[in-house]
Coordinates of C-alpha atoms in Angstrom, one line a residue:
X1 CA 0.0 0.0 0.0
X2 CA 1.4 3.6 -0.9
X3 CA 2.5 5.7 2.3
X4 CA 0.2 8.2 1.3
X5 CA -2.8 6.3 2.3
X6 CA -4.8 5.6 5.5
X7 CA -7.1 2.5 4.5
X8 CA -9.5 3.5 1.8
X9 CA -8.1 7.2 2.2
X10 CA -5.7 9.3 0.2
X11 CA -3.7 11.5 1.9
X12 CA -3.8 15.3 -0.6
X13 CA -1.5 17.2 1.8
X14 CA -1.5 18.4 5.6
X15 CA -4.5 21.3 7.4
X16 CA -2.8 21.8 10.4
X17 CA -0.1 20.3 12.8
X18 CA -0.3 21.0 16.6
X19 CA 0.6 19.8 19.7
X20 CA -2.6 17.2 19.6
X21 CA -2.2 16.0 16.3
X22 CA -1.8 16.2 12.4
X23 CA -4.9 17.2 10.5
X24 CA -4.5 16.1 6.7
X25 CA -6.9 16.8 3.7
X26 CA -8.2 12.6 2.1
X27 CA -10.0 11.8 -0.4
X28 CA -12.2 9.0 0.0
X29 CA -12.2 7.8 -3.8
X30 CA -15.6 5.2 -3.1
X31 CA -17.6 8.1 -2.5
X32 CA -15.9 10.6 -4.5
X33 CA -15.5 13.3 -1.5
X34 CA -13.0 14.9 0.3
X35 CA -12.3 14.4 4.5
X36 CA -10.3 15.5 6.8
X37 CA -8.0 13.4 9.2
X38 CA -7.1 13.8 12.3
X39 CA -4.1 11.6 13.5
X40 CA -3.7 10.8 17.5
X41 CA -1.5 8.8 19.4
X42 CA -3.4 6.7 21.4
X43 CA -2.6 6.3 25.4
X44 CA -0.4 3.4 26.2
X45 CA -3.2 1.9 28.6
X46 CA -5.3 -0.9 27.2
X47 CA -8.4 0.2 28.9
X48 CA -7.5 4.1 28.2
X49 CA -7.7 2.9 24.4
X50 CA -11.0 1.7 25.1
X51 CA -12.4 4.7 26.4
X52 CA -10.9 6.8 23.5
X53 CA -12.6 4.7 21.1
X54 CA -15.5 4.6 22.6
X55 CA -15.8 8.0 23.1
X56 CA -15.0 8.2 19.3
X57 CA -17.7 6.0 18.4
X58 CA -19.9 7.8 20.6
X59 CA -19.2 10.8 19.0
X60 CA -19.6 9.5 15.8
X61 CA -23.0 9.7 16.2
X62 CA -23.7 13.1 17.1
X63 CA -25.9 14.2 13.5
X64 CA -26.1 18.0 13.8
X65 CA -25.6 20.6 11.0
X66 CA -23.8 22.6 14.0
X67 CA -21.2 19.6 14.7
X68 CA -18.6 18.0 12.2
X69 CA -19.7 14.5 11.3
X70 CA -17.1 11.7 11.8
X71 CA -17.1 9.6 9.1
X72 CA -14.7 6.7 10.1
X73 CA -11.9 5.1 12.8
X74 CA -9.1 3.7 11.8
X75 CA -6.3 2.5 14.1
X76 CA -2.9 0.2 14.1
X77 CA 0.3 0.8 16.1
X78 CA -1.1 3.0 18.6
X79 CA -2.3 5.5 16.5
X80 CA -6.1 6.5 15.8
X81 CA -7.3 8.8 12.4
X82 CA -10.3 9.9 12.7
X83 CA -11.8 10.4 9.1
X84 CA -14.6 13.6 9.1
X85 CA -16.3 15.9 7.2
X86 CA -13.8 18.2 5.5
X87 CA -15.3 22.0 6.1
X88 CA -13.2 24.5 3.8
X89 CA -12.8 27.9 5.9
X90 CA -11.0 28.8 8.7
X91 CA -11.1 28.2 12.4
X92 CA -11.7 30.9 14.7
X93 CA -8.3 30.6 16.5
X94 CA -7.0 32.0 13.1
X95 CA -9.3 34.7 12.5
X96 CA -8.9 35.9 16.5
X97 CA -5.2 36.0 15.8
X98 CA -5.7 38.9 13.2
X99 CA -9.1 40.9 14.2
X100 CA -11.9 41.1 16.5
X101 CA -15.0 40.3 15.6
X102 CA -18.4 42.7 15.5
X103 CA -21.0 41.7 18.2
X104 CA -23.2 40.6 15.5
X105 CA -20.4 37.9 14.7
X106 CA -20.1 36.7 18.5
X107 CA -23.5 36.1 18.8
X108 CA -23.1 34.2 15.7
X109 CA -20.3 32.0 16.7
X110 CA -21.8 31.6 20.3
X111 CA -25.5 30.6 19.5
X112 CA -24.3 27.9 16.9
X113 CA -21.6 26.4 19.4
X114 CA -24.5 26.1 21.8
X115 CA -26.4 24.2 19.7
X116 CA -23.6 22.0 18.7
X117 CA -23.5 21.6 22.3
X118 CA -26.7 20.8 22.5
X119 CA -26.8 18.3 19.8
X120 CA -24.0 16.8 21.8
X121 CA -25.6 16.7 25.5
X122 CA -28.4 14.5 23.6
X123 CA -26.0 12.1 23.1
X124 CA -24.5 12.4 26.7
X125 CA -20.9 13.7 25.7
X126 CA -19.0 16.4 27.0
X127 CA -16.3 18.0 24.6
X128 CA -13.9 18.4 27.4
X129 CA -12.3 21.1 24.9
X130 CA -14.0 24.2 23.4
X131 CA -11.7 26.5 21.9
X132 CA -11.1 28.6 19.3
X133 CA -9.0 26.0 17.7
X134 CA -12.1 23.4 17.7
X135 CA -14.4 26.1 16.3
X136 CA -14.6 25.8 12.5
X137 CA -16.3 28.7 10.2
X138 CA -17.2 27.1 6.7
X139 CA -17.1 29.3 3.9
X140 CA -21.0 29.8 4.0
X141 CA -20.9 31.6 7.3
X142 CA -22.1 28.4 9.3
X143 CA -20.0 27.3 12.5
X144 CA -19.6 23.8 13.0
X145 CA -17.7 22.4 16.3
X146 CA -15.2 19.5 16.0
X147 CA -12.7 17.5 18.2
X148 CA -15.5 16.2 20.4
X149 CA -14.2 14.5 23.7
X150 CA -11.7 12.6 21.5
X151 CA -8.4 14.7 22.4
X152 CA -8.8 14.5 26.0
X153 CA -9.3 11.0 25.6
X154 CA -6.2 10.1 23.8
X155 CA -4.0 12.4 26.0
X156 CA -2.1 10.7 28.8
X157 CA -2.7 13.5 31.2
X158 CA -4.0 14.2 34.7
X159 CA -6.7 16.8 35.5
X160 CA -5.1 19.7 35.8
X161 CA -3.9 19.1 32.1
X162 CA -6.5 17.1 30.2
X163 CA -7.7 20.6 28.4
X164 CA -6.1 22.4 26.0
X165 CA -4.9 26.8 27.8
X166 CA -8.1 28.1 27.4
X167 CA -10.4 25.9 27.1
X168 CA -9.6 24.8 30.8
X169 CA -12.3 24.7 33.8
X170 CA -12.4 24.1 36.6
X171 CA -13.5 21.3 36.8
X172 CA -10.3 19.9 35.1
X173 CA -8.0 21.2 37.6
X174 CA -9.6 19.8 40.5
X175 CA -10.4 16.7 39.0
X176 CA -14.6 17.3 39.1
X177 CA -16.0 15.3 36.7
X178 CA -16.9 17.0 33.2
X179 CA -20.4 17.3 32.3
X180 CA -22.5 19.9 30.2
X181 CA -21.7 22.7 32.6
X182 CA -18.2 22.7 31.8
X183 CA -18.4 23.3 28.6
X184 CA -20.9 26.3 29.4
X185 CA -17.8 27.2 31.5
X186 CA -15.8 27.4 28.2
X187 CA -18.0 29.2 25.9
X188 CA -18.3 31.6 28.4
X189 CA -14.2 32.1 28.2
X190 CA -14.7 32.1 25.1
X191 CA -17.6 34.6 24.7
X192 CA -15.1 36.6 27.2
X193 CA -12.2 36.3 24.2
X194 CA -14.1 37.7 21.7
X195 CA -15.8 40.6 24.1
X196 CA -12.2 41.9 25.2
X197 CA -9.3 40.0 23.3
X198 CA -7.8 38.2 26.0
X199 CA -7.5 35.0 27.5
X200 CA -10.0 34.4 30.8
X201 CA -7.5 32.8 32.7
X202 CA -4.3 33.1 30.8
X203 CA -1.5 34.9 32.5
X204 CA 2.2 35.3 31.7
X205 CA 2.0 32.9 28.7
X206 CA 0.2 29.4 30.8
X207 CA -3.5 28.4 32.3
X208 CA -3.4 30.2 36.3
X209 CA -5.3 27.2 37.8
X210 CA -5.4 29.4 40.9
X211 CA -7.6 32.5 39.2
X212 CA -10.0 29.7 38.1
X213 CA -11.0 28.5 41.4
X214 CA -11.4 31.6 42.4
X215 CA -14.5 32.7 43.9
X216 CA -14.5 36.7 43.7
X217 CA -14.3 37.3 39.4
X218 CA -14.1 40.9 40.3
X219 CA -11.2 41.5 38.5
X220 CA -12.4 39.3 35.7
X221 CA -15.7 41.7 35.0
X222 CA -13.4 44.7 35.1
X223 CA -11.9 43.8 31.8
X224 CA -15.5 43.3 30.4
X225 CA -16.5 46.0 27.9
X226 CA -18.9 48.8 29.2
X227 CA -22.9 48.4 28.8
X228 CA -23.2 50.9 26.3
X229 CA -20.8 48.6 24.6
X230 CA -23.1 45.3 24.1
X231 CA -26.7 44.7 24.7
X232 CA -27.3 44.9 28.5
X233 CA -28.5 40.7 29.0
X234 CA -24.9 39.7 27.3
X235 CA -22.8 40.5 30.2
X236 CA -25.1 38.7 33.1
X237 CA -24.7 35.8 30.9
X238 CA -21.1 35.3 30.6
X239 CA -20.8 36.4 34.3
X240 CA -23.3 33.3 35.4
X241 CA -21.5 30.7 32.5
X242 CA -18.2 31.7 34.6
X243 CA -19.1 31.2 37.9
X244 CA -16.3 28.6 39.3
X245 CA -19.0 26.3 41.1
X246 CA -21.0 24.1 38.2
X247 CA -24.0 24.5 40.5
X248 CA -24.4 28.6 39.9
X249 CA -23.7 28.2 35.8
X250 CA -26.8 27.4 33.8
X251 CA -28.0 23.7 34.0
X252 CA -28.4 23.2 30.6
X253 CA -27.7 24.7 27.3
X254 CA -31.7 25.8 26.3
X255 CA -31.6 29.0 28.6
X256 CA -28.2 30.0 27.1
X257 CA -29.1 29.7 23.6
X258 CA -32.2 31.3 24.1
X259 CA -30.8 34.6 25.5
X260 CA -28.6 34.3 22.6
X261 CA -31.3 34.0 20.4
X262 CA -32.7 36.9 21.9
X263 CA -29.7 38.7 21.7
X264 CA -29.3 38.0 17.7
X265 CA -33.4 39.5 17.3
X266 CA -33.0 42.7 18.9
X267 CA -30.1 43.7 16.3
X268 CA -30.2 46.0 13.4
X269 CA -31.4 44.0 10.3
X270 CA -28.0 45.3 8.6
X271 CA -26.1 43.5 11.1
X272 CA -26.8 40.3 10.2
X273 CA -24.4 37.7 8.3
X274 CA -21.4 39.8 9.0
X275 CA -19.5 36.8 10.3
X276 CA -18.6 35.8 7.0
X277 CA -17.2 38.8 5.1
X278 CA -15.0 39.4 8.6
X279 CA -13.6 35.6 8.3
X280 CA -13.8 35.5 4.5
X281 CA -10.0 36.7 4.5
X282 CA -8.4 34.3 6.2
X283 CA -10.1 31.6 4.5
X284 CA -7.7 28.5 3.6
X285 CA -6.5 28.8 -0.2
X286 CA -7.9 25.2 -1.5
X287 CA -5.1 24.4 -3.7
X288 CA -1.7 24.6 -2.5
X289 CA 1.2 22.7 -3.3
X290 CA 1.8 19.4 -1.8
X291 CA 4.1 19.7 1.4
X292 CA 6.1 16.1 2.5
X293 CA 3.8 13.9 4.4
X294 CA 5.0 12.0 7.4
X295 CA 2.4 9.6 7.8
X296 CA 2.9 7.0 10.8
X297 CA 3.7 3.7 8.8
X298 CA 1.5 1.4 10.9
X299 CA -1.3 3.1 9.8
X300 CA -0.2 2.7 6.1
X301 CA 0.6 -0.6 6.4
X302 CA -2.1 -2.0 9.1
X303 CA -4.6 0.7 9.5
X304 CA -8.4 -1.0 9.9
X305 CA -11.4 0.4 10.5
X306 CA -12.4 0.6 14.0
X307 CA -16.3 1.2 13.6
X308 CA -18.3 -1.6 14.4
X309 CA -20.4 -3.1 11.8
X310 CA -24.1 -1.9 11.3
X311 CA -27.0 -4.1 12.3
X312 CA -27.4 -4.5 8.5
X313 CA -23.8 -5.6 7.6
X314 CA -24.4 -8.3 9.9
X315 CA -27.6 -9.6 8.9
X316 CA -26.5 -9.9 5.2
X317 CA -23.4 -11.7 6.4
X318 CA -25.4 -14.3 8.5
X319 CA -28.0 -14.8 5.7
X320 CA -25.1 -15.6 3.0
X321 CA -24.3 -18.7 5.3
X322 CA -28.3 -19.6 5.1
X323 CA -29.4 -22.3 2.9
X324 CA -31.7 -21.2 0.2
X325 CA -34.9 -22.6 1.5
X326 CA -34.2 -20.8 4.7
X327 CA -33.4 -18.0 3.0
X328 CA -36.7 -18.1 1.2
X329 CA -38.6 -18.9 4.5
X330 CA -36.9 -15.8 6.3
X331 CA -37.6 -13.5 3.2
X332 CA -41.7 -14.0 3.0
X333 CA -41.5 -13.7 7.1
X334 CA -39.7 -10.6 6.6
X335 CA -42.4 -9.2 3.8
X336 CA -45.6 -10.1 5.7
X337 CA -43.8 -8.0 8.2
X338 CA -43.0 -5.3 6.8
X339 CA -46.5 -4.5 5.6
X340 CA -47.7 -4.5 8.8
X341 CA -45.0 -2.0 10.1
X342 CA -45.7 0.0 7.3
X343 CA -49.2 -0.1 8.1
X344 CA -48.9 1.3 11.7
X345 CA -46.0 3.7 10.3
X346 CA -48.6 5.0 8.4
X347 CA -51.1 5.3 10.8
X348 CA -50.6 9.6 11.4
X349 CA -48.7 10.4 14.7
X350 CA -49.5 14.1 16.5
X351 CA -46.6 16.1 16.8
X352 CA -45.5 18.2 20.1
X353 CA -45.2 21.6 19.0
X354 CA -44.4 24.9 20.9
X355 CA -44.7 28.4 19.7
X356 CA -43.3 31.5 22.0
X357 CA -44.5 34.5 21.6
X358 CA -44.4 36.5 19.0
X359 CA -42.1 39.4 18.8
X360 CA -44.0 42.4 16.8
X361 CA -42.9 46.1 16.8
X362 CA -45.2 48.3 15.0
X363 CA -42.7 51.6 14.5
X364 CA -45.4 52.6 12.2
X365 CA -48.5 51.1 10.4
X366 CA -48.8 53.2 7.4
X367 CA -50.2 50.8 4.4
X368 CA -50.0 47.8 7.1
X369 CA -53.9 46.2 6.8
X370 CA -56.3 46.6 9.9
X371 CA -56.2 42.8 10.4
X372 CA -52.4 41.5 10.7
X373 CA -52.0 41.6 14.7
X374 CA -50.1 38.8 17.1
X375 CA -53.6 36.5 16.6
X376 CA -53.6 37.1 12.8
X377 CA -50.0 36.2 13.1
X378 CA -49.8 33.0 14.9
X379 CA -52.6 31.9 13.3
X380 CA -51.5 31.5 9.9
X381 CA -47.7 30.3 11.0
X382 CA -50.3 27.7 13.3
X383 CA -52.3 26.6 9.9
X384 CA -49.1 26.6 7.8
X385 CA -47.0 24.6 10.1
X386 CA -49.8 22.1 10.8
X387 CA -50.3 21.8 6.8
X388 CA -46.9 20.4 6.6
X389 CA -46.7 18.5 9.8
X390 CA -50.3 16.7 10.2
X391 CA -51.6 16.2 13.5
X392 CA -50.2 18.7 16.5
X393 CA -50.5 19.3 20.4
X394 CA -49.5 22.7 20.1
X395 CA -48.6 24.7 23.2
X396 CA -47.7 28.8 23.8
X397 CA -49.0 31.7 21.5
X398 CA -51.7 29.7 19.7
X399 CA -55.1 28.2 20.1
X400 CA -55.1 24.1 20.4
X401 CA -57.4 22.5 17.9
X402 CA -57.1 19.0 19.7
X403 CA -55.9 17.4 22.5
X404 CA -53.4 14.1 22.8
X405 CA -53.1 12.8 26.4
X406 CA -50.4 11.0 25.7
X407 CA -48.0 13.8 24.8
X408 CA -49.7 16.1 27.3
X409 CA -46.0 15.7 29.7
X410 CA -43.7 15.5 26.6
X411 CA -40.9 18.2 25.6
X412 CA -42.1 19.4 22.4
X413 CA -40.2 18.1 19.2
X414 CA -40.3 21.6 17.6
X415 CA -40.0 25.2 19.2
X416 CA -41.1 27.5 17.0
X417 CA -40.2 31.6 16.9
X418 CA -41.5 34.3 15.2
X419 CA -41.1 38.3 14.8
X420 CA -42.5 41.0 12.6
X421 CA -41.1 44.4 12.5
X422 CA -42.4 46.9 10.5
X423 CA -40.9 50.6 10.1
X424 CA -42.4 53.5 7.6
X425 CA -40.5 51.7 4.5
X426 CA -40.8 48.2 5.2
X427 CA -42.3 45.1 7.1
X428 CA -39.4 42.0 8.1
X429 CA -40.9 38.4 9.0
X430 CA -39.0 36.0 10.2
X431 CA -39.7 32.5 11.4
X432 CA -37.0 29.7 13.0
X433 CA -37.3 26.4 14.1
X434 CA -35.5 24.6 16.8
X435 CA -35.6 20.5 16.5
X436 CA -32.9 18.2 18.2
X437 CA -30.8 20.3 18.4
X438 CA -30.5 21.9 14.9
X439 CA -32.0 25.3 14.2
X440 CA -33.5 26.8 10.8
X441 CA -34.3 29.9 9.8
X442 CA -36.5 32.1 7.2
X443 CA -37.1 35.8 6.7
X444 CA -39.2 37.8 4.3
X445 CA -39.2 41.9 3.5
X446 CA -43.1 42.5 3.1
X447 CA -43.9 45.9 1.8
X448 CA -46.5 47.8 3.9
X449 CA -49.0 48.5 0.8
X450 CA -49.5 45.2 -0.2
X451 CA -53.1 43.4 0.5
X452 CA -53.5 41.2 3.2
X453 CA -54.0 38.5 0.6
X454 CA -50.0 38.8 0.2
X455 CA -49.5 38.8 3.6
X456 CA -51.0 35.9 4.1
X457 CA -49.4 33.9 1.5
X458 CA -45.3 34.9 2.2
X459 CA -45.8 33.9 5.5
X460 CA -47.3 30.9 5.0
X461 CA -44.7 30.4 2.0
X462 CA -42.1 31.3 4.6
X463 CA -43.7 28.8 7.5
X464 CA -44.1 25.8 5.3
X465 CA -40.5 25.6 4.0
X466 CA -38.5 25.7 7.7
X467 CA -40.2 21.6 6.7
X468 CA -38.7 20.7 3.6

C-alpha cells in the first residue's frame, strides 16, 4: 500500500499540525468526496484505548448541522485517524489571531456552538475542549464544532492538564467530573475572548489554575466592555456561564441559547451575516502545493477500521451462510412484516409543537392592513406549520385544535419563533425552528401597501418551507 494512504483514504497534503495531532486533507475515492483526518496517538493503557474509542464512536453519532460528522476510525500501532467531514474555511483561533470580531459575529459564533452543544448533550458527551482552535467557520458563514471529547481521551494526562490553555475549567483542575456545565464554563471564556481580546484565565504565557478556582471574578468583569458597549443581558450571561461552582452556571444549554437568540433578534437587520465577510479573509486557499507527508507507517501498512459493523452488515453476512430454503422462508417472514410495520407507520402520529411569543414592533403602520395583529400572526404560521406537519398538540402563543393525552408531559419536538417588524418603508418576517438540536431559519421583507391577501401567502410560503 502507498504511504500516502490511510485504509480507503488518500492522503492530498496536511491542514494543520499542533501539539494534539496532524490534521491532513483525504479523499475518499468510493464516495468521491473529500475528508479530513485527524491523527492521535493513542494512550499506552489498554483500557485508556478503550475509552478513547468509545468515546469516538460515541461521537460518531452526534448528527447535527452545528457539529462535524465523523465519518470513520481507523487504528494500528497506537495511532487512531479519525476520518470527518472536511469544512473549507477557517477556524476561529485564526481569525482571533488577526481581528476582533463585531458583536453581531459573536452572537453568531456563540449561539451555533450552543447548539452544537446541544446536539451533543443529547448524546450524553462532554467536549472536554471548546476552543477557538475546535471552532470551524465554513465558507457559508455556518460554524460547526469538532474535536469532540476525542483529544482529551487520547491524552495521557491528569486533570489539571486534560484541556487544552483556554479551554480549561475548573473542573479539570480539580479533578470534578466534566459534564454539560463545563463546557458552558468554556464558551463563556470564550464569549469573554471575543468581548475583550484576551484570554480568561491566561496569565504570563500558561492556564493560572489558581484565578480559576477563584470565587471573587471581580477582576475578571473589570476587563469586560462597558454596557453601552453590548446589549445589557450579554454581560449577566457570561458572568453566570463563569461562575467557578458548576451549581451557579446554567443547568443546561436551552436557557443559554435562548438569550442568545434573543440577543441576535433585537439587532439591526443590517447587522446580520457579518461573520462571514469578517472571516472570508483568512479563509484556507484550497489548492496549495503538496508539502512532505510523514504519515505513521503502521497506519499505512495496518490501519483498519475501528467502527463496528451496522446491524445490517451483519444480517447480510449471516444470511449468506443460510441455505436457500431458509433463505426463502426468512424473506416471506420478513415481507408479511414489513406491511404491517408499514401499516402502523402510516397510521398519522401528532406532533408536540411549541410556539413563544411573537415578537411584533409596530414603528409605524402606514399601508400595514387593519387585520395582521399577534392572533392574525400566529394563526396562519399555526395553519401553515400544521399543513406540513399533520396532527399537532400545540402549546404557547396559539389556540389548540385538539388534545393528545399522551403527549400532554412530553418536551415538544419543535419550538417555534417568530417576529415582525415593520418601520415606515418596510415590514421584516421571520420564522426559525428549533428541533434536536439543529436550528432553521427564514425571513421575508413584506412591503407595507401590499393586500392582506399577500401577507397571508409569504408567511405561509415562509412557514411551510423551515419543513422541507
Amino acid at each position: 500500500m502507498a504511504e500516502n494512504s490511510i485504509g480507503p483514504y488518500s492522503i492530498v497534503r496536511l491542514i494543520k499540525q499542533g501539539g494534539q495531532g496532524s490534521v491532513y486533507l483525504g479523499y475518499d475515492g468510493r464516495l468521491r468526496r473529500k475528508v479530513a483526518i485527524k491523527i492521535d496517538a493513542l494512550p499506552e493503557s489498554r483500557a485508556a484505548r478503550r475509552r478513547a474509542l468509545a468515546e469516538a464512536r460515541k461521537a460518531a453519532r452526534i448528527n447535527s448541522p452545528h457539529v462535524v460528522q465523523i465519518y470513520d476510525l481507523v487504528e494500528s500501532g497506537g495511532y487512531l485517524a479519525i476520518v470527518m467531514e472536511y469544512v473549507p474555511g477557517v477556524d476561529l483561533e485564526e481569525v482571533l489571531t488577526h481581528r476582533r470580531l463585531s458583536l453581531s459575529s459573536i452572537l453568531a459564533v456563540a449561539a451555533e456552538v450552543s447548539a452544537a452543544l446541544a446536539a451533543s448533550r443529547q448524546r450524553r458527551i462532554v467536549h472536554g475542549d471548546l476552543k477557538a482552535a475546535n471552532v470551524l467557520i465554513a465558507r457559508s458563514g455556518d460554524i460547526k464544532l469538532t474535536d469532540f471529547g476525542i483529544a482529551r481521551h487520547c491524552a495521557d494526562a491528569g486533570p489539571a492538564t486534560a484541556g487544552s490553555p483556554g479551554a480549561i475549567t475548573p473542573e479539570h483542575v480539580d479533578g470534578s467530573s466534566l459534564d454539560v456545565r463545563s463546557d458552558l464554563f468554556a464558551l463563556g471564556a470564550l464569549l469573554f475572548r471575543m468581548l475583550t481580546g484576551e484570554h480568561a484565565f491566561f496569565r504570563h504565557g500558561k492556564t493560572d489554575t489558581a484565578a480559576l478556582l477563584e470565587v471573587d471574578r471581580s477582576q475578571l468583569w473589570a476587563q469586560m466592555p462597558g454596557q453601552e458597549a453590548v446589549p445589557g443581558d450579554l454581560l449577566p450571561l457570561v458572568e453566570s456561564l463563569l461562575q467557578t461552582d458548576p451549581a451557579d452556571r446554567p443547568q443546561n444549554t436551552h436557557p443559554v441559547r435562548s438569550q442568545l437568540r434573543a440577543l441576535q433578534r433585537s439587532l439591526p437587520l443590517h447587522a446580520a451575516n457579518s461573520l462571514q465577510d469578517e472571516a472570508s479573509p483568512y479563509y484556507r486557499p484550497e489548492s496549495p502545493e503538496d508539502i512532505p507527508l510523514e504519515i505513521p507507517r503502521p497506519l499505512c501498512e495496518k490501519g483498519r477500521s475501528r467502527l463496528e459493523y451496522s446491524a445490517g452488515s451483519r444480517l447480510l453476512r449471516y444470511l449468506s451462510g443460510l441455505r436457500m430454503f431458509t433463505r426463502i422462508t426468512l424473506a416471506a417472514v420478513f415481507l408479511f412484516t414489513s406491511v404491517a410495520l408499514v401499516a402502523v407507520a402510516t397510521h398519522e402520529r401528532p406532533v408536540r409543537v411549541h410556539f413563544e411569543a411573537p415578537q411584533i414592533v409596530f414603528a409605524s403602520r402606514d399601508g400595514v392592513p387593519g387585520d395582521i395583529n399577534r392572533e392574525w400572526l400566529m394563526r396562519n404560521v399555526q395553519a401553515a406549520v400544521g399543513g406540513e406537519l399533520g396532527a399537532m398538540q400545540v402549546s404557547g402563543s396559539v389556540h389548540p385544535r385538539a388534545y393528545y393525552a399522551s403527549l400532554a408531559d412530553k418536551e415538544p419536538e419543535y419550538v417555534i419563533n417568530t417576529g415582525l417588524r415593520c418601520s415606515a418603508v418596510l415590514c421584516v418576517f421571520s420564522i426559525s425552528r428549533e428541533n434536536a438540536g439543529q436550528f432553521d431559519f427564514r425571513q421575508a421583507v413584506i412591503s407595507p401597501g401590499l393586500p392582506e391577501t399577500a401577507w397571508t401567502t409569504l408567511v405561509e410560503h415562509n412557514s411551510r418551507a423551515l419543513f422541507p
